[in-house]
Amino acid sequence: MAGHEHEHEHVRVAVVGSGFGGLGAAVRLRREGITDFVVLERAGSVGGTWRDNSYPGCACDVPSHLYSFSFAPNPEWPRSFSGQEHIRAYLEHVTDVFGLRPHLRFDSEVKRMAWDTERLRWDIETSSGSLSADVVVSATGPLSDPKTPDIPGLDTFPGKVFHSARWDHDYDLRGKRVAMVGTGASAAQIVPAVQPLVSRLTLFQRTPPWVLPRMDRAIGGAERAVHRALPFTTRLRRGLLWGVRELQVQAFTKHPDELGLVERVAKRNMARAIKDPALRARLTPDYRIGCKRILLSSTYYPALARPNVDVVGGLSEVRGSTAVAADGTEAEVDAIVFGTGFHVTDMPIAERVVGAEGRTLAETWAGGMEALRGASAAGFPNFMTLIGPNTGLGNSSMILMIESQLNYLADYLRQLDVLGGRVALDARRSAVRVWNHRVQQRMERTVWNTGGCTSWYLDANGRNTTVWPGTTAEFRRATRRVDLTEYAVLRAPSGGRAAGAGKTARDASVREATAPKAAAPKAAAPESAVRGAAAPGTTAPGATEVSA
């Protein structure tokens, strides 16, 4: 669908990315009766992180029936924890069932997005042409751009080097000496998958993870037939999986000491597979379980116990074909595989988004990411981020959070319709500050902040800008509706458009006074606090603010 025939096209909504977030947004737009939108995708197919990550053993650590859209249940999941190929096939199926292909623009990487303060629209430059949009939904996701550490001497390594998210399937690992760098979720899946193939595997470990058994099993034909014949059983299964995880949240967010029992389970899991006391000591974390993401694997420890595997310190240097660990251990290797994560707290897309004041989103977030209800950054009108700041989860399914944000997106677009004309909403800095302050206050008690580890949840300033410090139900309530008092309403300055501003403001006031309110989540500011803080000051240059 890519091509220069789309130059100068204008759409109501431009969605960036076609993973779970982008496809979910596209489905929601169509269900809201909106068809004037495009989905911009830099690759040649849908799938997002489940397209990019195709390494051996790649699978999800959230149960299949919870890691799927509530509006698109799949009775055909083959396993309780599905593999990458099945999740990617599911996303292709969603694309077809909901008629999304006409909206897709493949091979259309966003190079730059700039807010036009006169026309109140986003001007978008992509690798396949340019277009403009009233509203932009950024669904690039935090796990889209691989992060490789700057290792001295790596550029002179004569062998093969690649990241887990850019797996080189043309390179045969059989019989090779392989360095695996990192001990996150990807490494825990790659190690057992490649260990039987390679002559020697050296795991460069900076910090050992906590690992619990992965209770995976095949879902039989009879079980799938029941789900097909009785759809409520699929919903019931999903609800039970959700409920168990909601009950676990308190331990992560308010009572980290309660996780001691889980630590004992993890240690027993390790002891069953690792008999060597020295190796066991090397693999035992010195921080509270849950501080870093808990890994689920029943094959990771057995693989590390095999005679062709070495566990050493973090990779500190490469000298020719020799990989050197921080503890001084040297290993001759033919290939280096990085399982070192992604740019989560410094998402590259932020460098390409230019807001109302001429600053990029990256510059605005230089001191740390923050957005109103995880979606709206001040100074970036009609721009919404899915899986934005502090919307990540440490123990449940991100699809739950995405669907909550889709509710917020739908109401955001309804508010624009009610306001009428050429209009935009810009999150007030005061509202963003109040929201973020409450989130960070709640974060102080969580295991992610008190557990004694350094994780990818923390930004360069040591602040947790990634995880949501509450239940998914709380977040659902917080994003049920858009509160206009948290936004400045902008109108184009030209004659006819500005003339209707007064009537629109009155309409908005009536709606604000009569609309039912969502239950206030603990992380959200009291409405009175937001109203009191909602002084003018975020109006885009060249636009007229209408008080709502």
XYZ file of C-alpha atoms in Angstrom:
548
model
C 0.000 0.000 0.000
C 3.042 2.275 0.184
C 3.707 4.807 -2.539
C 3.929 8.451 -3.444
C 0.295 8.485 -4.485
C -0.431 9.254 -0.814
C 1.471 12.552 -0.830
C -0.572 15.511 0.457
C -3.255 13.188 1.755
C -5.153 14.416 4.804
C -6.820 12.030 7.237
C -8.668 12.469 10.452
C -6.432 10.033 12.369
C -2.947 8.684 11.651
C -1.913 5.651 13.697
C 1.811 4.881 13.883
C 2.657 1.203 14.250
C 0.765 -2.032 13.579
C 1.412 -4.130 16.650
C -1.226 -4.824 19.284
C -1.609 -1.102 20.036
C -1.875 0.084 16.442
C -4.221 -2.664 15.296
C -6.317 -2.243 18.433
C -6.615 1.474 17.679
C -7.623 0.734 14.088
C -10.329 -1.693 15.211
C -11.643 0.798 17.753
C -11.754 3.590 15.171
C -13.833 1.450 12.830
C -16.137 0.409 15.657
C -16.627 4.105 16.452
C -17.674 4.677 12.836
C -14.414 6.376 11.862
C -12.971 5.169 8.564
C -10.890 8.216 7.610
C -7.610 6.940 9.054
C -4.361 5.270 8.077
C -1.956 2.981 9.922
C 1.662 3.857 9.157
C 4.001 0.863 9.448
C 7.744 0.974 8.793
C 7.937 -2.750 7.983
C 6.187 -4.780 5.307
C 3.679 -6.581 7.510
C 1.746 -6.216 10.754
C 2.774 -7.649 14.091
C 5.043 -5.161 15.836
C 7.306 -6.810 18.375
C 5.778 -10.200 17.493
C 6.939 -9.723 13.927
C 10.398 -8.429 14.824
C 11.214 -10.988 17.514
C 11.485 -14.337 15.782
C 14.438 -15.760 17.702
C 14.499 -19.466 18.632
C 12.141 -20.216 21.503
C 10.325 -16.858 21.327
C 7.040 -17.030 23.219
C 4.825 -14.973 25.519
C 5.049 -15.171 29.314
C 1.386 -14.160 29.719
C -1.313 -16.832 29.194
C -2.718 -16.815 25.670
C -6.346 -16.178 26.587
C -5.354 -13.067 28.529
C -2.801 -11.919 25.964
C -5.406 -11.275 23.284
C -8.108 -8.693 22.639
C -11.335 -9.038 24.602
C -13.220 -8.115 21.424
C -11.402 -10.791 19.397
C -11.297 -13.967 21.529
C -9.397 -16.866 20.018
C -10.688 -20.348 20.924
C -7.899 -21.927 18.866
C -4.842 -21.102 20.977
C -2.712 -24.282 20.787
C -0.880 -23.758 24.085
C -1.549 -22.048 27.392
C 1.492 -19.841 26.669
C 1.649 -19.238 22.926
C 4.705 -18.986 20.758
C 5.637 -16.038 18.570
C 4.347 -17.625 15.388
C 0.870 -18.151 16.869
C 0.637 -14.601 18.236
C 1.741 -13.139 14.927
C -0.835 -15.295 13.089
C -3.490 -14.020 15.522
C -2.638 -10.399 14.674
C -2.849 -11.160 10.946
C -6.246 -12.752 11.607
C -7.459 -9.661 13.507
C -6.291 -7.500 10.598
C -8.389 -9.512 8.148
C -11.495 -10.072 10.280
C -11.883 -6.365 11.075
C -11.120 -5.174 7.539
C -8.012 -3.202 8.378
C -5.885 -3.853 5.289
C -7.216 -0.896 3.233
C -5.968 1.408 5.999
C -2.430 0.009 6.153
C 0.541 1.893 4.697
C 3.464 -0.534 4.743
C 7.097 0.537 4.282
C 6.098 3.959 5.596
C 8.485 4.791 8.405
C 7.689 8.081 10.110
C 10.638 10.426 9.689
C 9.117 13.534 11.241
C 5.809 14.763 12.656
C 5.310 18.480 13.296
C 2.314 20.298 14.750
C 0.956 23.087 12.540
C -0.305 25.743 14.977
C -2.209 27.635 12.268
C -4.097 24.711 10.762
C -4.259 22.674 13.983
C -3.031 19.506 12.357
C -0.031 17.218 12.251
C 2.206 17.297 9.167
C 3.782 13.891 8.756
C 6.775 12.912 6.627
C 7.242 9.212 5.969
C 9.628 7.148 3.874
C 6.834 6.724 1.293
C 5.530 10.293 1.138
C 3.852 12.954 3.239
C 0.397 13.454 4.671
C -1.380 15.378 7.408
C -3.759 14.342 10.178
C -6.038 15.986 12.723
C -5.043 13.433 15.363
C -1.993 11.200 15.730
C -1.970 7.977 17.745
C 1.567 6.801 18.433
C 1.519 3.036 18.898
C 5.185 2.306 18.272
C 5.495 0.583 21.640
C 8.433 0.528 24.048
C 9.775 -2.815 22.755
C 10.359 -1.774 19.158
C 13.907 -0.383 18.969
C 16.692 -2.733 20.132
C 19.304 -1.478 22.553
C 22.889 -2.660 22.180
C 25.492 -1.570 24.746
C 28.625 0.253 23.678
C 31.255 -2.461 24.201
C 34.916 -1.536 23.601
C 36.330 -3.510 20.674
C 32.979 -4.774 19.413
C 33.451 -3.015 16.084
C 36.586 -5.092 15.397
C 34.988 -8.469 16.210
C 35.503 -10.711 13.145
C 32.502 -12.957 13.824
C 28.745 -12.529 13.647
C 26.912 -9.981 15.826
C 23.156 -9.452 16.091
C 20.419 -8.510 18.567
C 17.723 -10.962 19.601
C 15.074 -8.707 18.007
C 16.945 -8.774 14.686
C 17.753 -12.469 14.572
C 19.852 -13.548 11.583
C 18.140 -16.733 10.422
C 20.700 -17.176 7.644
C 23.468 -17.711 10.185
C 23.707 -21.326 11.348
C 24.637 -21.590 15.028
C 25.242 -25.344 14.890
C 28.703 -26.197 16.128
C 29.559 -22.566 16.826
C 30.978 -20.945 19.959
C 28.298 -18.449 20.954
C 28.242 -15.590 23.461
C 24.802 -14.742 24.825
C 24.819 -11.252 26.355
C 22.031 -10.488 28.813
C 19.733 -12.440 31.118
C 16.303 -10.985 30.408
C 13.180 -12.660 29.061
C 14.637 -13.121 25.559
C 17.838 -14.737 26.829
C 15.863 -17.106 29.059
C 14.141 -18.422 25.923
C 17.131 -18.340 23.569
C 19.550 -20.196 25.858
C 17.511 -23.444 26.104
C 16.694 -23.287 22.383
C 20.287 -22.960 21.117
C 22.221 -24.814 23.832
C 21.778 -28.271 22.203
C 23.003 -26.894 18.844
C 26.174 -25.003 19.739
C 29.587 -26.385 20.661
C 29.938 -23.888 23.508
C 27.612 -21.275 24.955
C 28.938 -18.526 27.212
C 26.287 -16.546 29.056
C 27.479 -13.057 29.966
C 25.421 -12.186 33.009
C 25.457 -8.764 34.614
C 22.562 -9.446 36.997
C 20.916 -12.856 37.578
C 17.129 -12.960 37.178
C 14.534 -14.587 39.391
C 13.017 -17.526 37.496
C 9.767 -19.360 38.252
C 8.540 -22.526 36.480
C 6.514 -21.904 33.341
C 3.332 -23.932 33.618
C 2.900 -24.343 29.876
C 0.889 -27.118 28.280
C -0.786 -27.991 25.016
C -4.493 -27.118 24.772
C -6.169 -30.227 23.402
C -8.691 -30.431 20.602
C -11.586 -31.202 22.954
C -10.783 -28.160 25.070
C -10.646 -25.935 22.000
C -13.940 -27.414 20.761
C -15.607 -26.400 24.036
C -14.329 -22.845 23.623
C -15.660 -22.759 20.051
C -19.075 -24.134 20.967
C -19.478 -22.186 24.205
C -17.847 -18.753 23.817
C -18.653 -17.819 27.431
C -16.057 -20.404 28.533
C -13.347 -18.389 26.797
C -14.526 -15.250 28.563
C -14.645 -17.116 31.876
C -11.113 -18.403 31.404
C -9.875 -14.921 30.588
C -11.685 -13.481 33.605
C -10.127 -16.013 35.974
C -6.646 -15.352 34.616
C -7.221 -11.612 35.017
C -8.605 -11.924 38.546
C -5.660 -13.910 39.864
C -3.245 -11.282 38.609
C -5.294 -8.438 40.037
C -5.039 -10.078 43.464
C -1.236 -10.262 43.123
C -0.836 -6.528 42.532
C -0.901 -5.568 46.223
C 2.294 -7.529 46.880
C 4.114 -5.685 44.090
C 2.801 -2.220 44.862
C 2.158 -2.009 48.610
C 3.592 -5.013 50.464
C 6.829 -6.191 48.772
C 7.784 -8.186 51.892
C 4.956 -10.584 51.052
C 7.000 -11.705 48.033
C 9.361 -13.670 50.276
C 7.284 -16.818 49.777
C 7.609 -16.446 46.013
C 11.384 -16.136 46.415
C 11.467 -19.471 48.219
C 9.562 -21.081 45.348
C 12.078 -19.625 42.883
C 15.034 -20.879 44.919
C 13.567 -24.392 45.039
C 13.059 -24.193 41.280
C 16.751 -23.368 40.896
C 17.919 -26.044 43.350
C 16.125 -28.782 41.427
C 18.138 -28.056 38.269
C 21.408 -26.523 39.521
C 23.362 -28.948 41.696
C 26.708 -27.115 41.590
C 26.797 -24.817 44.679
C 29.135 -22.321 42.981
C 26.869 -21.998 39.942
C 23.821 -21.760 42.188
C 25.439 -18.905 44.101
C 26.217 -17.138 40.833
C 22.607 -17.472 39.698
C 21.005 -16.311 42.965
C 19.831 -12.670 42.801
C 20.669 -10.263 45.633
C 17.491 -8.192 45.214
C 13.825 -8.699 46.049
C 11.906 -10.823 43.565
C 9.692 -8.672 41.332
C 12.084 -5.706 41.299
C 13.091 -6.813 37.800
C 10.616 -8.711 35.655
C 10.170 -12.262 36.925
C 11.052 -14.772 34.226
C 8.981 -17.888 33.578
C 10.940 -20.883 32.324
C 11.207 -24.572 33.100
C 14.144 -25.054 30.725
C 16.496 -22.121 31.486
C 18.217 -23.583 34.559
C 18.539 -27.114 33.108
C 20.233 -25.593 30.039
C 22.690 -23.637 32.200
C 23.628 -26.855 33.994
C 24.748 -28.548 30.771
C 28.514 -29.139 30.335
C 28.807 -26.935 27.217
C 27.531 -23.811 29.026
C 29.504 -21.276 31.072
C 27.992 -18.459 33.140
C 30.356 -15.498 33.563
C 30.133 -11.794 34.438
C 28.792 -9.064 32.172
C 30.535 -8.443 28.855
C 33.101 -5.656 29.315
C 35.367 -5.855 26.267
C 35.985 -7.632 22.971
C 39.559 -8.319 21.819
C 39.517 -9.770 18.353
C 37.478 -12.968 18.682
C 37.852 -13.001 22.467
C 34.945 -11.840 24.598
C 36.061 -10.615 28.023
C 33.772 -10.613 31.062
C 33.794 -8.116 33.904
C 35.194 -10.836 36.175
C 38.165 -11.305 33.805
C 36.931 -14.541 32.218
C 37.792 -14.833 28.535
C 35.936 -16.828 25.907
C 36.758 -17.431 22.257
C 33.523 -16.991 20.317
C 32.277 -17.114 16.743
C 29.079 -15.156 17.331
C 27.766 -12.632 19.835
C 24.009 -12.429 20.417
C 22.712 -9.437 22.379
C 19.580 -9.935 24.448
C 19.977 -6.507 25.987
C 16.497 -5.077 25.657
C 15.078 -1.975 24.047
C 14.950 1.809 24.194
C 12.070 1.930 26.673
C 12.574 5.182 28.598
C 14.125 6.965 25.607
C 11.909 5.883 22.727
C 13.429 7.003 19.391
C 10.026 8.066 18.005
C 10.110 10.956 20.526
C 12.998 12.525 18.612
C 10.809 12.741 15.500
C 7.775 14.453 17.036
C 7.842 18.279 17.077
C 5.195 19.935 19.225
C 3.448 23.307 19.395
C 6.476 25.128 20.803
C 8.962 23.774 18.280
C 10.480 21.310 20.731
C 10.680 17.594 20.132
C 8.985 15.174 22.467
C 12.446 13.877 23.361
C 13.489 17.370 24.470
C 10.296 17.764 26.484
C 10.976 14.413 28.142
C 14.670 15.081 28.768
C 14.061 15.049 32.519
C 11.875 11.949 32.321
C 8.796 10.815 30.422
C 5.421 11.955 31.710
C 1.991 12.116 30.153
C -1.526 12.742 31.397
C -3.134 9.357 32.080
C -0.249 7.773 30.194
C -1.474 9.265 26.927
C -1.161 13.050 26.472
C 2.016 15.129 26.774
C 1.700 18.888 27.354
C 2.520 20.932 24.256
C 1.556 18.138 21.843
C -2.093 18.754 20.920
C -4.171 15.932 19.458
C -1.276 13.527 19.980
C -1.904 10.386 21.978
C 0.579 7.695 22.994
C -0.508 4.100 23.505
C 1.620 2.279 26.091
C 2.957 5.655 27.133
C 4.699 6.646 30.386
C 3.780 4.570 33.449
C 1.390 2.238 31.660
C 3.575 -0.888 31.739
C 2.803 -3.914 33.909
C 4.995 -6.175 35.986
C 2.638 -9.134 36.348
C -0.263 -9.037 33.891
C -1.251 -8.543 30.257
C -0.484 -5.304 28.433
C -3.533 -5.911 26.257
C -5.663 -4.897 29.259
C -3.857 -1.545 29.417
C -4.066 -1.026 25.668
C -7.830 -1.571 25.666
C -8.214 0.949 28.501
C -6.276 3.504 26.482
C -8.478 2.757 23.474
C -11.478 3.738 25.610
C -9.722 7.027 26.324
C -8.938 7.527 22.636
C -12.560 6.918 21.668
C -13.834 9.485 24.168
C -11.105 11.930 23.113
C -12.421 11.813 19.546
C -16.013 12.160 20.762
C -15.030 15.279 22.708
C -13.535 16.784 19.556
C -16.804 16.067 17.743
C -18.837 17.722 20.489
C -16.597 20.787 20.434
C -17.005 20.965 16.658
C -15.032 22.723 13.935
C -11.256 22.882 13.659
C -10.328 22.138 17.269
C -7.565 20.489 19.282
C -6.980 19.443 22.881
C -3.655 20.105 24.568
C -2.963 18.576 27.980
C -2.363 21.272 30.577
C 1.068 21.148 32.151
C -0.524 21.537 35.561
C -2.736 18.495 34.990
C 0.222 16.446 33.738
C 2.227 17.452 36.822
C -0.565 16.541 39.230
C -1.155 13.173 37.554
C 2.556 12.341 37.417
C 3.141 13.442 41.010
C 0.452 11.085 42.272
C 1.794 8.213 40.169
C 5.345 8.754 41.451
C 4.083 9.014 45.031
C 2.479 5.620 44.740
C 5.605 4.264 43.060
C 7.712 4.920 46.161
C 6.310 1.890 48.004
C 6.497 -0.563 45.114
C 8.933 -3.426 44.752
C 10.207 -1.838 41.532
C 11.531 1.126 43.526
C 12.406 -0.542 46.826
C 13.590 -3.978 45.722
C 17.267 -3.091 45.445
C 17.812 -3.569 41.717
C 18.512 -1.508 38.634
C 16.013 -2.429 35.932
C 14.891 -1.268 32.515
C 11.848 0.197 34.264
C 14.066 3.063 35.502
C 15.227 5.963 33.332
C 18.657 7.610 33.322
C 17.648 9.649 36.381
C 16.649 6.560 38.337
C 12.933 7.371 38.092
C 10.384 4.689 37.260
C 8.604 6.056 34.191
C 7.554 2.662 32.869
C 5.268 0.752 35.231
C 1.717 1.445 36.424
C 1.613 1.283 40.255
C -1.876 -0.158 40.573
C -4.391 -2.644 39.224
C -5.596 -2.764 35.640
C -9.107 -2.062 36.950
C -7.907 1.214 38.468
C -6.349 2.200 35.175
C -9.539 1.303 33.336
C -11.471 3.688 35.588
C -8.838 6.413 35.160
C -9.110 6.283 31.373
C -12.836 5.766 30.953
C -13.454 9.387 29.923
C -11.581 12.524 28.991
C -11.908 15.309 31.545
C -11.893 18.582 29.600
C -10.676 20.503 32.641
C -7.340 18.731 32.163
C -6.978 20.138 28.640
C -6.729 23.476 26.933
C -9.173 23.658 24.004
C -7.479 25.190 20.971
C -9.129 26.714 17.921
C -7.674 27.948 14.666
C -7.318 31.772 14.680
C -8.991 32.448 11.319
C -12.360 34.258 11.180
C -15.184 31.735 10.874
C -13.492 29.111 12.979
C -12.842 31.468 15.881
C -16.339 32.950 15.671
C -17.973 29.750 16.838
C -15.670 29.387 19.826
C -18.054 30.886 22.384
C -20.917 28.572 21.533
C -18.534 25.606 21.584
C -17.265 26.584 25.008
C -20.836 26.753 26.314
C -21.597 23.354 24.781
C -18.498 21.912 26.405
C -19.474 23.390 29.765
C -22.916 21.835 29.551
C -21.446 18.487 28.675
C -18.912 18.749 31.504
C -21.689 19.524 33.966
C -24.034 16.742 32.840
C -21.718 13.914 31.798
C -21.425 11.041 34.307
C -18.052 10.935 35.987
C -15.747 7.933 36.077
C -14.732 6.700 39.501
C -11.592 8.554 40.489
C -8.568 6.229 40.718
C -6.146 6.636 43.571
C -3.399 7.705 41.183
C -5.535 10.427 39.665
C -5.715 13.893 41.131
C -8.970 14.940 42.767
C -11.025 16.843 40.209
C -10.935 19.965 42.354
C -7.141 19.894 42.364
C -6.999 19.677 38.602
C -9.570 22.444 38.177
C -7.648 24.661 40.557
C -4.423 24.019 38.663
C -5.929 24.511 35.227
C -4.661 28.014 34.563
C -3.971 29.049 30.963
C -0.448 28.569 29.771
C -0.312 25.687 27.335
C -1.957 27.355 24.368
C -0.123 26.792 21.116
C 1.278 29.942 19.473
C -1.134 31.135 16.794
C -4.097 29.285 18.291
C -6.923 30.531 20.458
C -7.590 28.820 23.782
C -11.224 28.308 24.700
C -11.754 27.592 28.372
C -13.759 24.435 28.886
